Tab-separated table of C-alpha atoms and ligand atoms in Angstrom:
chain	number	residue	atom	x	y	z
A	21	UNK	CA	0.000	0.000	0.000
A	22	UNK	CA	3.033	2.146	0.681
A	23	UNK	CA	4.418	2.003	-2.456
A	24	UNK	CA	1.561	2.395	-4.351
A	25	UNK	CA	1.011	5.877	-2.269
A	26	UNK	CA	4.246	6.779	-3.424
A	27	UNK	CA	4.218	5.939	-6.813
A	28	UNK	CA	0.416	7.085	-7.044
A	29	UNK	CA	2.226	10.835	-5.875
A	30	UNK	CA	5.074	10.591	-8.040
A	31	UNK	CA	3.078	9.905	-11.407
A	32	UNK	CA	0.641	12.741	-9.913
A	33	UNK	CA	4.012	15.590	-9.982
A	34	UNK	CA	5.282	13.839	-12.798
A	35	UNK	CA	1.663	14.968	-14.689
A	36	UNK	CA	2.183	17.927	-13.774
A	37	UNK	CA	5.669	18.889	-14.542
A	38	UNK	CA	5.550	17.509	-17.965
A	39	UNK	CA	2.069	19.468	-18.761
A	40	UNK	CA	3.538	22.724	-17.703
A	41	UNK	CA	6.874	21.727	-19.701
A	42	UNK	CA	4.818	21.286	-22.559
A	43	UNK	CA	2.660	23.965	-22.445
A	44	UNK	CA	5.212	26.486	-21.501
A	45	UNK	CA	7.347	25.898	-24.792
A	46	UNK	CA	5.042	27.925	-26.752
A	47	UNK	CA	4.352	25.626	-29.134
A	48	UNK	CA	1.062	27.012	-30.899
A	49	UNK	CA	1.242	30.476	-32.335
A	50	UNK	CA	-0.719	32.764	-31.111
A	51	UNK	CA	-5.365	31.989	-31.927
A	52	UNK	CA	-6.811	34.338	-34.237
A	53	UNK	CA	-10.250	32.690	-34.601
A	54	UNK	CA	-13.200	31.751	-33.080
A	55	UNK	CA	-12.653	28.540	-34.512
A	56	UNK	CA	-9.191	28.500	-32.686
A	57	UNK	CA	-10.852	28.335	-29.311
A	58	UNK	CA	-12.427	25.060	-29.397
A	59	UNK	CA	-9.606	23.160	-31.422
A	60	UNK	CA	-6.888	24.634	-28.549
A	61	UNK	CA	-9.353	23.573	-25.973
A	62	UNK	CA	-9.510	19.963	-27.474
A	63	UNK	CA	-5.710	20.226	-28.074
A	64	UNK	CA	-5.128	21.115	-24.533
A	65	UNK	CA	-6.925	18.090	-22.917
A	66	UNK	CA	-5.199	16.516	-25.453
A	67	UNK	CA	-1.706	17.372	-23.914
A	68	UNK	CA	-3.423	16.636	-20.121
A	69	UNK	CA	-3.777	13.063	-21.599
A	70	UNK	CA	-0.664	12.727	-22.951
A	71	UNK	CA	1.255	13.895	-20.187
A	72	UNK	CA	-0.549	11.931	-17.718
A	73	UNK	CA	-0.185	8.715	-19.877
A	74	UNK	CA	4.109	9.243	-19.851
A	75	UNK	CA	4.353	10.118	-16.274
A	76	UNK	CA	1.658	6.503	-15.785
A	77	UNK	CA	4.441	4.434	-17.647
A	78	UNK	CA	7.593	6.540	-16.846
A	79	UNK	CA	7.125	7.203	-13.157
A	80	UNK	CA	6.229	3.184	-11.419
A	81	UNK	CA	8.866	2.077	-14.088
A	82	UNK	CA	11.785	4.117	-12.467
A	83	UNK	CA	10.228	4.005	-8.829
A	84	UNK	CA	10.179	-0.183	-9.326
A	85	UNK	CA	13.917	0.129	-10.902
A	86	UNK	CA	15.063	2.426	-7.580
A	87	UNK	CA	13.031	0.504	-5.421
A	88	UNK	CA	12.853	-3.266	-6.029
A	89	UNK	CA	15.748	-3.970	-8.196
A	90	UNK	CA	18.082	-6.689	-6.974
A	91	UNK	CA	20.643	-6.136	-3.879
A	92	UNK	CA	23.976	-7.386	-3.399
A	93	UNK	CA	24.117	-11.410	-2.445
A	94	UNK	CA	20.149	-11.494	-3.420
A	95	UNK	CA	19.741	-14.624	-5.963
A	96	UNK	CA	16.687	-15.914	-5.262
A	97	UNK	CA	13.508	-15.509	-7.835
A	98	UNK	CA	11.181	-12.961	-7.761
A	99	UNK	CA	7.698	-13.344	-6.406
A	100	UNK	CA	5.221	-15.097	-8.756
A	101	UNK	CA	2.213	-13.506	-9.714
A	102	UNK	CA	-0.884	-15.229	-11.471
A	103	UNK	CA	-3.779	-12.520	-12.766
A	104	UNK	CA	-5.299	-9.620	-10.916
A	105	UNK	CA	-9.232	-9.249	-12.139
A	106	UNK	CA	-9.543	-5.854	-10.588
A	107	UNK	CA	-6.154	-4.586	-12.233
A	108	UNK	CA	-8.002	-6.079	-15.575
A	109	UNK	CA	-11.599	-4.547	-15.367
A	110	UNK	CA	-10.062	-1.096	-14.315
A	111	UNK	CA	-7.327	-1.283	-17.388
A	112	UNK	CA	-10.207	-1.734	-20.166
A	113	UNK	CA	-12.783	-0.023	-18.708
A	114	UNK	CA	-10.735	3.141	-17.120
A	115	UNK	CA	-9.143	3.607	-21.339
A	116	UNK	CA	-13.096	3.180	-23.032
A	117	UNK	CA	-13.909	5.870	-20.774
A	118	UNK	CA	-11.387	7.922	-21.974
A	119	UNK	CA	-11.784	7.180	-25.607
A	120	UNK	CA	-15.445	7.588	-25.196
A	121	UNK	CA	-14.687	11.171	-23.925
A	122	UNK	CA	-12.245	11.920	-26.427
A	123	UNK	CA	-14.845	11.379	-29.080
A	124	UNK	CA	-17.438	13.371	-27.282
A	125	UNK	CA	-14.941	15.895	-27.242
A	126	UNK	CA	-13.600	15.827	-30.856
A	127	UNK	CA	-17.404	15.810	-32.455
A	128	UNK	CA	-17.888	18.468	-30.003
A	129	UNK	CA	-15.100	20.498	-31.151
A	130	UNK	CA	-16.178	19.499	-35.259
A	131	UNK	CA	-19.208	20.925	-34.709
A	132	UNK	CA	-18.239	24.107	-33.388
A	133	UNK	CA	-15.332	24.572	-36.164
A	134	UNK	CA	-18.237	23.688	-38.792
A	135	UNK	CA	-20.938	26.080	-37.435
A	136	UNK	CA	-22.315	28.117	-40.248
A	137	UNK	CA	-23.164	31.758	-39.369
A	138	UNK	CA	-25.829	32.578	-42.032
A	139	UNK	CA	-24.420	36.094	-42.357
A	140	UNK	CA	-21.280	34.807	-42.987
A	141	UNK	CA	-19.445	36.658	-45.705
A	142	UNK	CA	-18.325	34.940	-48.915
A	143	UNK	CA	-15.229	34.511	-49.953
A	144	UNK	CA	-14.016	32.397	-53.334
A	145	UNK	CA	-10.360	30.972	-53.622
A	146	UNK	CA	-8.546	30.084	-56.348
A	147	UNK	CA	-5.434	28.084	-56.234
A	148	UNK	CA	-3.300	27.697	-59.400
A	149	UNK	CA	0.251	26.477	-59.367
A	150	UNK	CA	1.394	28.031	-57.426
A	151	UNK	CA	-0.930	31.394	-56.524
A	152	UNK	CA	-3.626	32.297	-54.214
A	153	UNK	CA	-6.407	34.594	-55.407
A	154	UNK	CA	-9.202	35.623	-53.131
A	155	UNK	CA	-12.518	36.715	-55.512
A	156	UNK	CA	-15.133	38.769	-53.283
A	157	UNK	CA	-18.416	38.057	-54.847
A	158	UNK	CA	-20.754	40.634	-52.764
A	159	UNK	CA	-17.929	42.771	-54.599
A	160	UNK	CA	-16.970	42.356	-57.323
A	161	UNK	CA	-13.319	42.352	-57.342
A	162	UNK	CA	-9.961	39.847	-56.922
A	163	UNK	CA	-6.965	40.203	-54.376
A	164	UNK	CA	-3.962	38.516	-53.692
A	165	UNK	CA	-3.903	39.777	-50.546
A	166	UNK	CA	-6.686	38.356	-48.462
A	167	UNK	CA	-8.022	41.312	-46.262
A	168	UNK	CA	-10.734	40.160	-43.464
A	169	UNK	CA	-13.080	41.939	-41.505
A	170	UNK	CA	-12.596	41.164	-37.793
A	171	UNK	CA	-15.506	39.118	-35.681
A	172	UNK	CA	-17.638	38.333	-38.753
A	173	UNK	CA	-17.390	34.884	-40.111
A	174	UNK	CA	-16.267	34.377	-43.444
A	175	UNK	CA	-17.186	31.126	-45.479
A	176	UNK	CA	-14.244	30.586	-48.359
A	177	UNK	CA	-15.561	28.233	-51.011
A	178	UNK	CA	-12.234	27.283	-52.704
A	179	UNK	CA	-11.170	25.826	-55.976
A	180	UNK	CA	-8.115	24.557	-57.666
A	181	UNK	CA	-7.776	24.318	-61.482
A	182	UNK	CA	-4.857	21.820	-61.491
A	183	UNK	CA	-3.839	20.026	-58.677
A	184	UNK	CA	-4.698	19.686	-55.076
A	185	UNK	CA	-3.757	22.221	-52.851
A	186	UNK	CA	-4.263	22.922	-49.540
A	187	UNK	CA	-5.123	26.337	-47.083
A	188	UNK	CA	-3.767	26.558	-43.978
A	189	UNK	CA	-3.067	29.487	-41.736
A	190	UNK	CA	-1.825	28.516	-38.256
A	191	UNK	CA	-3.183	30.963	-36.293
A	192	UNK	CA	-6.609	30.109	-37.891
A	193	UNK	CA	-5.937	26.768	-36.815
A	194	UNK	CA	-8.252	24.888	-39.249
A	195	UNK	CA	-7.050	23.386	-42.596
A	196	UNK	CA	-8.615	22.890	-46.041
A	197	UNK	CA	-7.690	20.899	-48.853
A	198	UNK	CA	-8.529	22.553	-52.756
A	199	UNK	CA	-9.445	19.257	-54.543
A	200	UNK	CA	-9.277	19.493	-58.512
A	201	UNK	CA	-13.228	19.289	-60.010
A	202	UNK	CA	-15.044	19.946	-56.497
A	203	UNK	CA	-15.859	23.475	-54.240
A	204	UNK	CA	-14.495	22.930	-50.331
A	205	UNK	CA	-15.524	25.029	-47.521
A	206	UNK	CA	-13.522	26.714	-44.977
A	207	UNK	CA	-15.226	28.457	-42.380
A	208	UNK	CA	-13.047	31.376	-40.417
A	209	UNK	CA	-14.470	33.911	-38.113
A	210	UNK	CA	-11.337	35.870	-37.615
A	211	UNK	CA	-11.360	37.589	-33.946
A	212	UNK	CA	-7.784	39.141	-33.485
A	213	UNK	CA	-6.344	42.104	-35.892
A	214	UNK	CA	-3.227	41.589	-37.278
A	215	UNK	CA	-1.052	40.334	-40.294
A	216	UNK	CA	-0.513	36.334	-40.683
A	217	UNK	CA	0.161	34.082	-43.788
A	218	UNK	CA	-1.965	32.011	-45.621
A	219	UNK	CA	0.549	28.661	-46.857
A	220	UNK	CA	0.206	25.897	-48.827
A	221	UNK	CA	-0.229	22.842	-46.969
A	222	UNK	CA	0.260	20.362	-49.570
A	223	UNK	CA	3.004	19.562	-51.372
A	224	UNK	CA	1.858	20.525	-55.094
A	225	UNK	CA	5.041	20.799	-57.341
A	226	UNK	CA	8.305	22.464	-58.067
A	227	UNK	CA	7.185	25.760	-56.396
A	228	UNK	CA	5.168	24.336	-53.018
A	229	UNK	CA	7.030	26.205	-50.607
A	230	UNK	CA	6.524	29.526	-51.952
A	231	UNK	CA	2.515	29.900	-52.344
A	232	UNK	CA	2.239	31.985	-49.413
A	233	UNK	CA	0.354	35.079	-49.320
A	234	UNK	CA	-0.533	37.767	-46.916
A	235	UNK	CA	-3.658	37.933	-44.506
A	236	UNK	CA	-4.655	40.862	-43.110
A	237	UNK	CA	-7.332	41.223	-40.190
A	238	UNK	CA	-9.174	44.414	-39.974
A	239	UNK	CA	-11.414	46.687	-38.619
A	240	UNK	CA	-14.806	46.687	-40.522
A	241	UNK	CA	-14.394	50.181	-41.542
A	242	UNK	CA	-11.268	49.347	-42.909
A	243	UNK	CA	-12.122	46.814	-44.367
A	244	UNK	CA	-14.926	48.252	-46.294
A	245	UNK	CA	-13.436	51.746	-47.245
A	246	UNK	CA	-10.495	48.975	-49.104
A	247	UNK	CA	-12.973	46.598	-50.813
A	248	UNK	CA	-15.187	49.501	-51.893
A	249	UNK	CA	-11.540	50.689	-53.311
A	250	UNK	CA	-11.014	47.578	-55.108
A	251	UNK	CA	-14.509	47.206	-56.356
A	252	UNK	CA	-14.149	50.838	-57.981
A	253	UNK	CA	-10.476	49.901	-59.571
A	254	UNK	CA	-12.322	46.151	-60.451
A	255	UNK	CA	-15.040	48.355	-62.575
A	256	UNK	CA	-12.578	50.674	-64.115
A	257	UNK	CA	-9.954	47.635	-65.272
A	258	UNK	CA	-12.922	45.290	-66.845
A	259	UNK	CA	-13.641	48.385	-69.281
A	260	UNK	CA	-10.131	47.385	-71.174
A	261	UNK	CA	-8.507	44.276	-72.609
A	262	UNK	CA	-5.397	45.314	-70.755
A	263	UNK	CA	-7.109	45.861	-67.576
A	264	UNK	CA	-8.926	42.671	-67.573
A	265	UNK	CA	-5.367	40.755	-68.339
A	266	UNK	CA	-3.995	42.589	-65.454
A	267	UNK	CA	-6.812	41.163	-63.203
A	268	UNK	CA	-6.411	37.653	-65.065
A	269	UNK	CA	-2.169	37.911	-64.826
A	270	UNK	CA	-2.638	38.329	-60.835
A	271	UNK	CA	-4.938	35.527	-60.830
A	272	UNK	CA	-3.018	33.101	-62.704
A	273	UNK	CA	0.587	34.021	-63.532
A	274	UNK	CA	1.994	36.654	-61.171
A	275	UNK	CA	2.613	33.739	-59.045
A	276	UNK	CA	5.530	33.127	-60.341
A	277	UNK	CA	6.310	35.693	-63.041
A	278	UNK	CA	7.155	39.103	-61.223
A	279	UNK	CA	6.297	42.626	-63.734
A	280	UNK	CA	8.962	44.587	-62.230
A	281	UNK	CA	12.404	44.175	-62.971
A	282	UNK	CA	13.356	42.036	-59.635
A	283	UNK	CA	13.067	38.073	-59.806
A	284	UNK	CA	10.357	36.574	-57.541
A	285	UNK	CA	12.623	34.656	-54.857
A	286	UNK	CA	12.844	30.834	-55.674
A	287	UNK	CA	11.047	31.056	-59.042
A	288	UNK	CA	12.976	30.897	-61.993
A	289	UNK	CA	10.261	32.788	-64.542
A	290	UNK	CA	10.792	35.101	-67.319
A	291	UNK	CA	9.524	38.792	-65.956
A	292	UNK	CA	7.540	40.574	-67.725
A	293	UNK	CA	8.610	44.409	-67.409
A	294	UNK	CA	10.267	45.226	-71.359
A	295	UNK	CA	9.357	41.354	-72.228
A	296	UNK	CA	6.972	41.960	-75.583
A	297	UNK	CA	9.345	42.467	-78.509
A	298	UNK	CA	12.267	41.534	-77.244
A	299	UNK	CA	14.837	39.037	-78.770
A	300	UNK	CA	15.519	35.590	-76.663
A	301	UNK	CA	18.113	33.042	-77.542
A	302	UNK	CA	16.834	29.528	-77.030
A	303	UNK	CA	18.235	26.714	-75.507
A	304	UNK	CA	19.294	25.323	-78.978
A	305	UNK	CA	21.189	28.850	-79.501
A	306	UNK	CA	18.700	29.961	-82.017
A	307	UNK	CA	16.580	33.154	-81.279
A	308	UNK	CA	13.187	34.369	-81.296
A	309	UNK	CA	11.509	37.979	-81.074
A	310	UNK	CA	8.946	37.774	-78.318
A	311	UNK	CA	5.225	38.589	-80.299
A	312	UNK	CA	1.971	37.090	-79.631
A	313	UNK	CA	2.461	33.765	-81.464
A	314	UNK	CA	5.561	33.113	-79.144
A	315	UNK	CA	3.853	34.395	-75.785
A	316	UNK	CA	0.085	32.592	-76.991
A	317	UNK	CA	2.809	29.741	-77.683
A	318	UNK	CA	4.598	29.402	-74.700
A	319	UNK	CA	1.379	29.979	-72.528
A	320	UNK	CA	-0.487	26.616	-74.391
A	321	UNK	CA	2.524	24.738	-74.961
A	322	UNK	CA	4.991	26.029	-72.634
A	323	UNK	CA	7.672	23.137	-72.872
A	324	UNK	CA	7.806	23.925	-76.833
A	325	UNK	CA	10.713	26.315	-76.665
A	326	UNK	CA	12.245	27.564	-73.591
A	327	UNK	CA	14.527	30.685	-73.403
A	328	UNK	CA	18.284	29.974	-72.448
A	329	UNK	CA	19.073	29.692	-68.566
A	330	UNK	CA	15.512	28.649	-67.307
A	331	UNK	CA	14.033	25.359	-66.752
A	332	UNK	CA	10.659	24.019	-67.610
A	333	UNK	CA	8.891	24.701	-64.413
A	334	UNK	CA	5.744	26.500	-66.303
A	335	UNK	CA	2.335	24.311	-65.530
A	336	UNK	CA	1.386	23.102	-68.736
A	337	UNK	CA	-2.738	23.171	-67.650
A	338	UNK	CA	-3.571	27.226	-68.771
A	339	UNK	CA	-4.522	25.946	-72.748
A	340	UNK	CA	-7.586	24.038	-70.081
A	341	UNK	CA	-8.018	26.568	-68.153
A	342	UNK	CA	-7.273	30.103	-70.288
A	343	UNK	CA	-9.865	31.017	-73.087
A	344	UNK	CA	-8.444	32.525	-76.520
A	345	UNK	CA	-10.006	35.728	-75.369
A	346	UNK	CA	-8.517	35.647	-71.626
A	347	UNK	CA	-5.209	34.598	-72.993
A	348	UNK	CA	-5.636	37.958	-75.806
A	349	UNK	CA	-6.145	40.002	-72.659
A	350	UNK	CA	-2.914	38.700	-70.810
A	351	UNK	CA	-1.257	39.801	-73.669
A	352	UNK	CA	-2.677	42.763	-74.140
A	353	UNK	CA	-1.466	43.703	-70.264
A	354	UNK	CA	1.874	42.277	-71.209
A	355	UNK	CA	2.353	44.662	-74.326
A	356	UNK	CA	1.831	47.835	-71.593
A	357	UNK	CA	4.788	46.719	-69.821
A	358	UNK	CA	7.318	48.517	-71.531
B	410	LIG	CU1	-0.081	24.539	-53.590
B	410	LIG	CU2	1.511	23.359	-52.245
């Protein structure tokens, strides 16, 4: 009785020691959702468990090693034991308890992640390799930034045109997959201002690691004095072929192609500033002048002849996804950046 006291007290501190270990390390960043709250809470009980289940295993282990190992001269056997059917009942029924809770707790937690708001705001996103585009519907406009208006819960009903992709932002917590041919749902109700980063959370080519892109959490009237902003630039670009390929060129090239004269980090793609009508040696040392049959070209068939010093990275899905007319537009934006 003694030593189970003891070792009863010593797993007890040991629970306690590791949990505040654990939970001191700051391992989370910081919860900038509603949706946050409930998946920490789960996470935390979580790390209870866990830390009581170690110190159960770790702590009678090292007290029995300490305690009952054998002494000098000792070389007798150890007492036999045969069964115990109260140390049996308690070790099933004590762990369905616990499992029983934890799945209580879990669908508990699901359904407050999945609670649709029916004012929630919508929000459509569009993953390409390798780009993030955020269309506002009640809008009218696209961003690559994703701005968010703070304690009202937006519903993002996402898309990807080529492969699967996934939306995460930690401090969100939750995490959506993009799945070729279907619309998923993400509900966020952000409730803490501040800049994060939306990432890709699944490894989708040559380019993965870089489809980040900025999320901003504002104050409604901050929010609405930029999307009203947006909407009025939106109206104003959709009036010219050149304006619409801008819109269309953040959408689904400026991923990786950068306008200005500076390389995107990590992506080796042609930019675009002073591109049209310029003269590009191959990689077979022959040349070409850069016109619309070798940009409508190399966006269709973009393996069919690469300029010298890059590699074929380029997705070859836009002659799917890119109408004659959208792809006339791009070009048409390209052509203005002289
Ligand atoms: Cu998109 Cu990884």
């Amino acid at each position: 009785m003694r030593h189970f006291v003891i070792v009863s007290i010593l797993t007890a501190a040991m629970t306690y020691v590791i949990y505040v270990g654990l939970t001191s390390l700051g391992l989370m960043p910081v919860h900038a959702s509603t949706q946050a709250t409930s998946i920490d809470w789960l996470w935390d009980w979580q790390m209870r468990a866990m830390s009581f289940l170690f110190a159960l295993i770790v702590a009678p282990m090292s007290y029995a090693l300490v305690v009952f190992h054998r002494r000098k001269g000792e070389t007798g056997e150890g007492q036999h034991f045969e069964g115990n059917y109260n140390l049996e009942i308690a070790w099933t029924v004590l762990p369905l308890f616990a499992v029983f809770a934890f799945a209580y707790m879990g669908a508990y937690s699901l359904g407050e992640v999945r609670r649709l708001d029916p004012n929630a705001m919508v929000i459509r996103v569009h993953a390409v390799q390798w780009n993030w585009t955020f269309e506002y519907p009640d809008y009218g406009f696209s961003s690559d930034v994703l701005h968010l208006p703070i304690n009202r819960q937006i519903r993002l009903l996402m898309e990807s045109t080529d492969v699967i992709h996934s939306f995460w932002v930690p401090e969100f917590r939750v995490k959506q997959d993009l799945v070729p041919g279907r619309v998923t749902e993400l509900l966020i109700t952000p409730d803490r201002l501040g800049a994060y980063r939306v990432r890709c959370a699944e490894l989708c080519g040559i380019s993965h690691s870089y489809m980040e892109d900025d999320v901003l959490v504002e104050e409604t009237a901050d929010f609405e004095e930029w999307a009203l902003e947006q909407q009025a630039i939106a109206i104003e670009a959709s009036k010219t072929p050149e304006g619409r390929g801008r819109i269309l060129a953040a959408t689904y090239c400026l991923g990786c192609h950068s306008i200005t004269s500076t390389q995107l980090s990590g992506v080796a793609a042609p930019v675009w500033l002073g591109l049209f009508g310029k003269t590009e040696t191959l990689q077979d040392g022959s040349s070409v002048v850069v016109d619309e049959a070798y940009l409508i070209e190399s966006i269709l068939n973009p393996l069919a002849r690469i300029v010298h010093g890059f590699t074929p990275n380029m997705p070859q899905t836009f002659a799917n996804t890119l109408s004659a007319d959208q792809i006339n537009d791009i070009i048409a934006f390209i052509k203005t950046l002289k």
